[in-house]
CSV table of C-alpha atoms and ligand atoms in Angstrom, one decimal:
chain,number,residue,atom,x,y,z
H,1,MET,CA,-189.3,78.2,103.0
H,2,LYS,CA,-187.5,75.0,102.0
H,3,HIS,CA,-186.3,74.6,98.4
H,4,ILE,CA,-186.0,71.3,96.7
H,5,ALA,CA,-185.1,70.0,93.2
H,6,ILE,CA,-186.3,66.7,91.8
H,7,LEU,CA,-183.9,64.8,89.5
H,8,GLY,CA,-186.0,62.6,87.1
H,9,PHE,CA,-189.7,63.3,86.5
H,10,GLY,CA,-190.8,59.7,85.9
H,11,VAL,CA,-193.0,57.5,88.1
H,12,VAL,CA,-191.1,58.2,91.3
H,13,GLY,CA,-190.1,61.9,90.8
H,14,GLY,CA,-193.7,62.6,89.6
H,15,GLY,CA,-195.0,60.8,92.7
H,16,VAL,CA,-192.9,63.0,95.0
H,17,ALA,CA,-194.2,66.2,93.4
H,18,SER,CA,-197.8,64.9,93.7
H,19,LEU,CA,-197.4,63.9,97.3
H,20,LEU,CA,-195.9,67.3,98.3
H,21,GLN,CA,-198.8,68.9,96.5
H,22,ASN,CA,-201.6,66.6,97.7
H,23,ASN,CA,-200.4,66.5,101.4
H,24,LYS,CA,-199.2,70.1,101.5
H,25,LYS,CA,-201.3,70.9,104.6
H,26,GLU,CA,-200.0,67.9,106.6
H,27,ILE,CA,-196.4,68.6,105.6
H,28,GLU,CA,-196.5,72.3,106.3
H,29,ALA,CA,-198.1,71.6,109.7
H,30,LEU,CA,-195.2,69.4,110.6
H,31,LEU,CA,-192.4,71.6,109.2
H,32,GLY,CA,-194.0,75.0,110.0
H,33,GLU,CA,-193.0,76.2,106.6
H,34,GLU,CA,-193.6,75.5,102.9
H,35,VAL,CA,-191.6,73.2,100.6
H,36,SER,CA,-191.1,74.6,97.2
H,37,VAL,CA,-190.2,72.4,94.2
H,38,ASP,CA,-187.9,75.0,92.5
H,39,TYR,CA,-186.6,72.8,89.7
H,40,ILE,CA,-187.2,69.5,88.0
H,41,LEU,CA,-184.3,68.1,86.0
H,42,ASP,CA,-185.3,65.8,83.1
H,43,LEU,CA,-184.3,65.4,79.5
H,44,ARG,CA,-187.9,65.8,78.4
H,45,GLU,CA,-190.3,68.7,78.5
H,46,PHE,CA,-193.6,68.5,80.3
H,47,PRO,CA,-195.8,71.2,78.7
H,48,ASP,CA,-199.0,70.0,80.3
H,49,SER,CA,-197.7,69.6,83.8
H,50,PRO,CA,-198.2,72.3,86.5
H,51,TYR,CA,-194.4,72.1,86.9
H,52,ALA,CA,-193.7,72.9,83.2
H,53,ASN,CA,-192.0,76.2,83.9
H,54,ARG,CA,-189.7,74.5,86.5
H,55,VAL,CA,-188.2,71.9,84.2
H,56,VAL,CA,-184.5,72.4,83.4
H,57,HIS,CA,-182.0,70.3,81.5
H,58,ASP,CA,-178.8,71.5,83.1
H,59,PHE,CA,-177.8,70.3,86.5
H,60,ASN,CA,-175.5,73.3,87.1
H,61,ILE,CA,-178.6,75.5,87.4
H,62,ILE,CA,-179.7,73.5,90.5
H,63,LEU,CA,-176.1,73.3,91.8
H,64,ASN,CA,-175.8,77.1,91.8
H,65,SER,CA,-179.3,77.8,93.2
H,66,ASP,CA,-180.8,78.1,96.6
H,67,VAL,CA,-182.0,74.5,96.6
H,68,ASP,CA,-181.2,72.9,99.9
H,69,THR,CA,-182.2,69.3,99.1
H,70,VAL,CA,-181.9,67.3,95.9
H,71,ILE,CA,-184.4,64.4,95.4
H,72,GLU,CA,-182.6,62.0,93.1
H,73,ALA,CA,-185.1,59.7,91.3
H,74,MET,CA,-183.2,59.2,88.1
H,75,GLY,CA,-182.2,55.6,88.4
H,76,GLY,CA,-179.0,54.1,86.9
H,77,SER,CA,-175.4,54.8,88.0
H,78,HIS,CA,-174.5,57.7,85.8
H,79,PRO,CA,-175.0,60.6,85.9
H,80,ALA,CA,-176.7,59.9,89.2
H,81,TYR,CA,-173.3,59.3,90.9
H,82,GLU,CA,-171.8,62.5,89.5
H,83,TYR,CA,-174.8,64.6,90.4
H,84,THR,CA,-174.9,63.2,94.0
H,85,VAL,CA,-171.2,63.9,94.6
H,86,ALA,CA,-171.6,67.4,93.2
H,87,ALA,CA,-174.7,68.1,95.3
H,88,LEU,CA,-173.2,66.9,98.5
H,89,LYS,CA,-170.0,68.9,97.9
H,90,ALA,CA,-172.2,71.9,97.2
H,91,ARG,CA,-173.6,71.3,100.7
H,92,LYS,CA,-177.0,70.2,99.5
H,93,ASN,CA,-178.8,67.2,101.2
H,94,VAL,CA,-179.5,64.3,98.9
H,95,ILE,CA,-182.4,61.9,99.1
H,96,THR,CA,-182.6,58.9,96.7
H,97,SER,CA,-184.6,55.9,95.6
H,98,ASN,CA,-181.8,54.7,93.4
H,99,LYS,CA,-180.7,51.3,94.6
H,100,GLU,CA,-178.1,50.9,91.9
H,101,VAL,CA,-176.1,54.0,92.9
H,102,VAL,CA,-176.6,53.3,96.6
H,103,SER,CA,-175.3,49.7,96.3
H,104,LEU,CA,-172.2,50.9,94.5
H,105,TYR,CA,-171.2,54.1,96.3
H,106,LEU,CA,-172.9,54.3,99.7
H,107,ASP,CA,-169.6,54.5,101.6
H,108,GLU,CA,-168.4,57.4,99.5
H,109,PHE,CA,-171.8,59.3,99.8
H,110,LEU,CA,-172.0,58.9,103.5
H,111,MET,CA,-168.5,60.1,104.0
H,112,LEU,CA,-169.1,63.1,101.7
H,113,ALA,CA,-172.3,64.0,103.6
H,114,GLU,CA,-170.4,63.9,106.9
H,115,GLU,CA,-167.6,66.0,105.5
H,116,ASN,CA,-169.9,68.6,104.2
H,117,ASP,CA,-172.3,68.6,107.1
H,118,VAL,CA,-175.3,67.6,105.0
H,119,VAL,CA,-177.7,64.6,104.9
H,120,TYR,CA,-177.7,61.6,102.6
H,121,ARG,CA,-180.7,59.3,103.0
H,122,PHE,CA,-181.9,56.3,100.9
H,123,GLU,CA,-185.0,54.8,102.6
H,124,ALA,CA,-186.7,54.4,99.2
H,125,SER,CA,-183.9,52.3,97.7
H,126,VAL,CA,-185.1,49.1,99.4
H,127,GLY,CA,-188.7,48.0,99.8
H,128,GLY,CA,-190.3,51.0,98.1
H,129,GLY,CA,-192.7,52.4,100.7
H,130,ILE,CA,-191.8,50.0,103.5
H,131,PRO,CA,-189.8,51.8,106.3
H,132,VAL,CA,-187.0,49.3,106.6
H,133,ILE,CA,-183.7,51.1,106.6
H,134,SER,CA,-184.4,53.4,109.5
H,135,PRO,CA,-185.9,50.6,111.7
H,136,LEU,CA,-183.0,48.3,110.8
H,137,ILE,CA,-180.5,50.9,111.9
H,138,SER,CA,-182.4,51.4,115.2
H,139,LEU,CA,-182.2,47.6,115.8
H,140,LEU,CA,-178.5,47.6,115.0
H,141,ARG,CA,-177.7,49.9,117.9
H,142,HIS,CA,-178.2,47.2,120.5
H,143,ASN,CA,-179.0,43.8,118.8
H,144,LYS,CA,-176.8,41.2,117.3
H,145,ILE,CA,-178.2,40.8,113.8
H,146,ARG,CA,-178.1,37.2,112.7
H,147,GLU,CA,-179.9,37.4,109.4
H,148,VAL,CA,-181.7,39.8,107.1
H,149,ARG,CA,-183.8,38.1,104.4
H,150,GLY,CA,-186.5,39.3,102.2
H,151,ILE,CA,-188.7,39.3,99.1
H,152,LEU,CA,-187.1,42.4,97.7
H,153,ASN,CA,-188.4,42.5,94.1
H,154,GLY,CA,-192.1,43.0,93.4
H,155,THR,CA,-192.0,42.0,89.7
H,156,THR,CA,-190.5,38.6,90.3
H,157,ASN,CA,-192.9,38.0,93.2
H,158,TYR,CA,-195.8,38.9,91.0
H,159,ILE,CA,-194.6,36.4,88.3
H,160,LEU,CA,-194.1,33.6,90.9
H,161,THR,CA,-197.5,34.3,92.4
H,162,LYS,CA,-199.1,34.0,89.0
H,163,MET,CA,-197.2,30.8,88.3
H,164,PHE,CA,-198.4,29.4,91.7
H,165,SER,CA,-202.0,30.6,91.6
H,166,PHE,CA,-202.9,30.0,88.0
H,167,GLY,CA,-200.4,27.4,86.9
H,168,GLU,CA,-198.9,29.7,84.3
H,169,SER,CA,-195.5,29.3,82.7
H,170,PHE,CA,-192.7,31.7,83.5
H,171,GLU,CA,-193.0,33.2,80.0
H,172,HIS,CA,-196.7,33.7,80.2
H,173,ALA,CA,-196.6,35.3,83.7
H,174,LEU,CA,-193.7,37.6,82.6
H,175,ALA,CA,-195.8,38.8,79.6
H,176,ASP,CA,-198.7,39.5,81.9
H,177,ALA,CA,-196.3,41.5,84.3
H,178,GLN,CA,-195.1,43.5,81.3
H,179,ARG,CA,-198.7,44.2,80.1
H,180,ARG,CA,-199.5,45.5,83.6
H,181,GLY,CA,-196.4,47.8,83.7
H,182,TYR,CA,-194.7,45.9,86.5
H,183,ALA,CA,-191.9,44.4,84.4
H,184,GLU,CA,-189.8,46.4,82.0
H,185,ARG,CA,-189.7,45.6,78.3
H,186,ILE,CA,-186.2,44.3,79.0
H,187,PRO,CA,-186.8,42.6,82.3
H,188,ASP,CA,-183.3,41.3,83.0
H,189,ALA,CA,-182.6,43.4,86.2
H,190,ASP,CA,-185.7,41.9,87.8
H,191,VAL,CA,-185.9,38.3,86.5
H,192,LEU,CA,-182.1,37.7,86.8
H,193,GLY,CA,-182.1,38.8,90.4
H,194,THR,CA,-179.8,41.9,90.0
H,195,ASP,CA,-182.3,44.3,91.5
H,196,ALA,CA,-182.8,42.0,94.6
H,197,ALA,CA,-179.0,41.7,94.8
H,198,ARG,CA,-178.6,45.5,94.9
H,199,LYS,CA,-181.2,45.7,97.7
H,200,ILE,CA,-179.8,42.9,99.9
H,201,SER,CA,-176.3,44.3,99.4
H,202,ILE,CA,-177.5,47.7,100.8
H,203,LEU,CA,-179.1,46.0,103.9
H,204,ALA,CA,-176.0,43.8,104.4
H,205,SER,CA,-173.7,46.8,104.1
H,206,LEU,CA,-175.6,48.6,106.9
H,207,VAL,CA,-175.4,45.6,109.2
H,208,HIS,CA,-171.7,44.9,108.5
H,209,GLY,CA,-170.5,48.4,108.3
H,210,SER,CA,-168.6,47.8,105.1
H,211,LEU,CA,-169.9,48.2,101.6
H,212,VAL,CA,-170.8,44.7,100.3
H,213,ASP,CA,-169.7,44.6,96.6
H,214,VAL,CA,-172.8,43.6,94.8
H,215,ASN,CA,-170.8,42.0,92.0
H,216,THR,CA,-169.5,39.4,94.5
H,217,ILE,CA,-172.9,38.2,95.6
H,218,TYR,CA,-174.1,34.8,94.3
H,219,THR,CA,-177.2,35.8,92.3
H,220,GLU,CA,-179.7,33.6,90.7
H,221,GLY,CA,-183.0,34.8,89.2
H,222,ILE,CA,-186.3,33.0,88.5
H,223,THR,CA,-185.9,32.3,84.7
H,224,LYS,CA,-185.3,28.6,85.3
H,225,ILE,CA,-188.3,28.0,87.7
H,226,ARG,CA,-190.6,25.4,86.2
H,227,GLY,CA,-194.4,25.2,86.8
H,228,GLU,CA,-193.9,21.5,87.8
H,229,ASP,CA,-191.7,22.5,90.7
H,230,ILE,CA,-194.1,25.1,91.9
H,231,ALA,CA,-197.0,22.6,91.8
H,232,ARG,CA,-195.0,19.8,93.5
H,233,LEU,CA,-193.6,22.1,96.2
H,234,SER,CA,-197.1,23.5,96.8
H,235,ALA,CA,-198.4,19.9,97.5
H,236,CYS,CA,-195.5,19.6,100.0
H,237,HIS,CA,-196.6,22.9,101.7
H,238,HIS,CA,-193.8,25.1,100.2
H,239,SER,CA,-194.0,28.2,98.0
H,240,VAL,CA,-191.2,29.3,95.7
H,241,LYS,CA,-190.0,32.8,96.4
H,242,LEU,CA,-187.0,34.8,95.2
H,243,VAL,CA,-185.2,35.6,98.5
H,244,GLY,CA,-182.2,37.9,99.2
H,245,ARG,CA,-180.4,36.8,102.3
H,246,ALA,CA,-177.5,38.2,104.4
H,247,LEU,CA,-176.3,35.9,107.2
H,248,PHE,CA,-174.0,37.2,109.9
H,249,GLY,CA,-172.0,34.5,111.7
H,250,GLU,CA,-168.2,34.2,111.9
H,251,GLU,CA,-168.4,35.3,108.3
H,252,MET,CA,-171.0,37.2,106.4
H,253,THR,CA,-172.8,35.4,103.5
H,254,VAL,CA,-174.9,37.3,101.1
H,255,PHE,CA,-176.8,35.8,98.2
H,256,VAL,CA,-180.0,35.9,96.1
H,257,SER,CA,-181.7,32.8,95.0
H,258,PRO,CA,-185.2,31.4,94.4
H,259,HIS,CA,-186.0,29.3,97.6
H,260,ALA,CA,-188.5,26.7,98.5
H,261,VAL,CA,-190.2,28.5,101.5
H,262,PRO,CA,-192.2,26.3,103.9
H,263,HIS,CA,-195.7,27.5,104.5
H,264,ASN,CA,-195.0,28.1,108.2
H,265,CYS,CA,-192.5,30.9,107.2
H,266,PRO,CA,-194.3,34.2,106.9
H,267,LEU,CA,-192.3,35.0,103.7
H,268,SER,CA,-194.2,32.2,101.9
H,269,HIS,CA,-197.4,34.2,102.2
H,270,VAL,CA,-196.1,37.5,100.7
H,271,ASP,CA,-197.8,37.6,97.3
H,272,GLY,CA,-198.1,39.7,94.2
H,273,VAL,CA,-196.0,42.9,93.9
H,274,TYR,CA,-195.7,43.1,97.7
H,275,ASN,CA,-192.2,43.0,99.4
H,276,ALA,CA,-191.3,41.8,102.9
H,277,ILE,CA,-188.1,41.9,104.9
H,278,GLU,CA,-187.5,39.8,107.9
H,279,VAL,CA,-184.7,40.7,110.4
H,280,VAL,CA,-183.5,38.1,112.9
H,281,GLY,CA,-181.7,39.6,115.9
H,282,GLU,CA,-180.7,38.9,119.4
H,283,PRO,CA,-182.5,39.5,121.7
H,284,VAL,CA,-185.3,41.0,119.5
H,285,GLY,CA,-186.1,37.8,117.7
H,286,ASN,CA,-187.8,37.9,114.3
H,287,VAL,CA,-189.1,41.3,113.1
H,288,MET,CA,-191.0,41.6,109.8
H,289,PHE,CA,-191.6,44.6,107.5
H,290,TYR,CA,-194.2,44.3,104.8
H,291,GLY,CA,-195.7,46.6,102.2
H,292,GLN,CA,-195.7,47.8,98.7
H,293,GLY,CA,-192.2,47.5,97.3
H,294,ALA,CA,-192.6,49.7,94.2
H,295,GLY,CA,-194.9,52.3,92.6
H,296,ALA,CA,-195.3,56.0,92.6
H,297,GLY,CA,-197.2,56.5,95.9
H,298,ALA,CA,-195.2,54.0,98.0
H,299,THR,CA,-191.8,55.1,96.9
H,300,ALA,CA,-192.6,58.8,97.1
H,301,SER,CA,-193.9,58.2,100.6
H,302,ALA,CA,-190.4,56.8,101.6
H,303,MET,CA,-188.6,59.8,100.0
H,304,VAL,CA,-190.8,62.4,101.6
H,305,SER,CA,-190.4,60.6,104.9
H,306,ASP,CA,-186.6,61.1,104.4
H,307,LEU,CA,-187.2,64.7,103.5
H,308,MET,CA,-189.1,65.3,106.8
H,309,VAL,CA,-186.4,63.7,108.9
H,310,THR,CA,-183.8,65.7,107.0
H,311,TYR,CA,-185.6,69.0,107.8
H,312,LEU,CA,-186.8,68.1,111.3
H,313,GLU,CA,-183.7,66.3,112.6
H,314,GLY,CA,-181.0,67.3,110.1
H,315,ARG,CA,-179.2,64.1,110.3
H,316,CYS,CA,-178.3,61.1,108.1
H,317,TYR,CA,-178.8,58.0,110.3
H,318,ALA,CA,-177.7,57.2,113.9
H,319,ILE,CA,-175.0,54.8,112.6
H,320,PRO,CA,-174.0,56.1,109.2
H,321,ARG,CA,-170.8,54.1,109.1
H,322,VAL,CA,-170.4,52.2,105.9
H,323,ARG,CA,-166.7,52.3,105.2
H,324,ASP,CA,-164.3,50.2,103.2
H,325,LYS,CA,-165.4,47.3,101.0
H,326,ALA,CA,-166.4,43.8,102.0
H,327,VAL,CA,-166.5,40.6,100.0
H,328,PRO,CA,-169.0,38.2,101.5
H,329,ALA,CA,-168.3,34.5,101.9
H,330,SER,CA,-169.6,32.2,99.1
H,331,PHE,CA,-173.1,30.8,99.3
H,332,ARG,CA,-171.6,27.7,97.8
H,333,GLU,CA,-170.1,26.9,101.1
H,334,LEU,CA,-173.1,27.6,103.3
H,335,PRO,CA,-174.7,24.3,104.5
H,336,SER,CA,-178.4,24.3,103.5
H,337,ARG,CA,-181.2,21.8,102.8
H,338,PHE,CA,-182.2,21.7,99.1
H,339,TYR,CA,-185.1,20.7,96.9
H,340,ILE,CA,-183.6,18.9,93.9
H,341,VAL,CA,-185.0,17.3,90.8
H,342,ILE,CA,-183.0,14.8,88.8
H,343,LYS,CA,-183.8,13.4,85.4
H,344,GLN,CA,-185.2,9.9,85.6
H,345,GLY,CA,-182.5,7.2,85.1
H,346,THR,CA,-179.5,9.5,85.5
H,347,MET,CA,-178.7,8.8,89.1
H,348,SER,CA,-178.5,5.1,90.0
H,349,ASP,CA,-178.2,5.3,93.8
H,350,ALA,CA,-179.5,8.3,95.7
H,351,PRO,CA,-177.6,9.0,99.0
H,352,ASN,CA,-179.6,8.0,102.0
H,353,THR,CA,-179.5,11.7,103.1
H,354,PHE,CA,-181.9,12.4,100.2
H,355,MET,CA,-185.6,12.0,100.9
H,356,LYS,CA,-187.6,11.2,97.8
H,357,ILE,CA,-190.8,13.2,97.6
H,358,GLU,CA,-192.0,12.3,94.1
H,359,GLU,CA,-191.0,10.0,91.2
H,360,THR,CA,-192.6,10.3,87.7
H,361,GLU,CA,-191.8,8.8,84.4
H,362,ASN,CA,-189.4,11.7,83.7
H,363,GLU,CA,-187.9,12.9,86.9
H,364,VAL,CA,-187.3,12.2,90.6
H,365,ALA,CA,-187.6,14.9,93.3
H,366,TYR,CA,-185.9,14.9,96.7
H,367,PHE,CA,-185.4,17.0,99.8
H,368,THR,CA,-181.8,16.8,100.9
H,369,ASP,CA,-180.3,16.9,104.4
H,370,TYR,CA,-177.9,19.8,105.1
H,371,ILE,CA,-175.1,20.0,102.5
H,372,THR,CA,-173.2,22.7,100.8
H,373,LEU,CA,-174.0,23.5,97.1
H,374,ASP,CA,-170.5,22.6,96.1
H,375,ALA,CA,-170.8,19.2,97.9
H,376,LEU,CA,-174.2,18.6,96.4
H,377,GLN,CA,-173.1,19.3,92.9
H,378,GLU,CA,-170.1,17.0,93.4
H,379,LEU,CA,-172.3,14.2,94.7
H,380,THR,CA,-174.7,14.5,91.8
H,381,LYS,CA,-172.2,15.3,89.1
H,382,HIS,CA,-173.1,12.3,86.9
H,383,ALA,CA,-176.8,13.0,87.2
H,384,GLU,CA,-178.8,15.4,85.1
H,385,MET,CA,-180.1,18.0,87.5
H,386,LEU,CA,-183.3,19.7,86.4
H,387,THR,CA,-183.9,21.9,89.5
H,388,ILE,CA,-182.0,22.9,92.6
H,389,LEU,CA,-183.4,25.2,95.2
H,390,PRO,CA,-182.3,25.9,98.7
H,391,ILE,CA,-185.0,25.6,101.4
H,392,LEU,CA,-185.5,28.5,103.7
H,393,GLU,CA,-185.5,27.6,107.3
W,401,HSE,N1,-188.3,46.7,89.6
W,401,HSE,C1,-188.4,46.8,91.0
W,401,HSE,C2,-189.4,45.7,91.6
W,401,HSE,C3,-188.9,48.2,91.3
W,401,HSE,O1,-190.1,45.1,90.8
W,401,HSE,O2,-189.4,45.5,92.8
W,401,HSE,C4,-188.8,48.7,92.7
W,401,HSE,O3,-187.4,48.7,93.1
């Protein structure tokens, strides 16, 4: 019999317990033995749950038990970090969905897992139920990865989709996302781009082999996106999407920003709470992963998939090398094309590398040629800039 403990009995932790129960037959058929949820760690009691008698409030009970694998679904950095370190040192496998703690400490966790001959897996930390980390690592073995880019946050994609489909304002679409339980009451981590930055930093770290410090990533959220821009770009065959990107050339550049995405790019058609990640490699070309990026069932599916690999293969990943720290190059120096909107009458002569796409009483919109953000801001420093969005190629 296998023995697990679940840390955090919220949406994700509860989803893992339900999946193990509902798909017990399939799981046992694969493993040839039973998986027992011995403990659930949470601050709360769950008197009406079938797991009521397994709820504990002291992590040491789990640490000193026969539990072989800890499913960490707590979220937040602390005490998730301390519990993960303690579990790995106690030679227990750890499986997590916690992108915050993975993005900050992946190098340390992988090293501890190796030293203690146990497994640390984190498929559910990016893209919810989408298998992306394991396939990316498989691609890494023999491809040159040029770029990883994705719609990594379901909440903001839902908000942008509502703004696009129903002409709603950002505030209105956010309130709707909150009513439906997609966005938190304090939605900052989603709408300011922090959640997407954590996820792209994890993917970039895997490709680069060094931990990309999430605090050094240029991160812009969707709070300044205007309905006018979405409508105008739509008429020019572009969607607006929050995209996390990691580009690997002579230098690595990692950033998160809303982008104007041409309709011929597959990412422009990823709508609602769905996520998608596109990997561009040589010689594989473009590979896309698509699915539900959040929610109990999807995230639990990724965690139980890690559990199965842990039990069946007993290994972390084929290339679990994420060592040292890396500071990516600045997005400000990456040449890109931009969609910009300037307040009417504040820029006398537009450079001839700007293509005017619309002029109204109040504003003028352009597509620019390739230019860095720094150079663009210098060129337009006397103008009042209303919107500036890189264009995804
Ligand atoms: N808040 C996240 C999202 C949850 O909206 O994508 C999944 O990581």
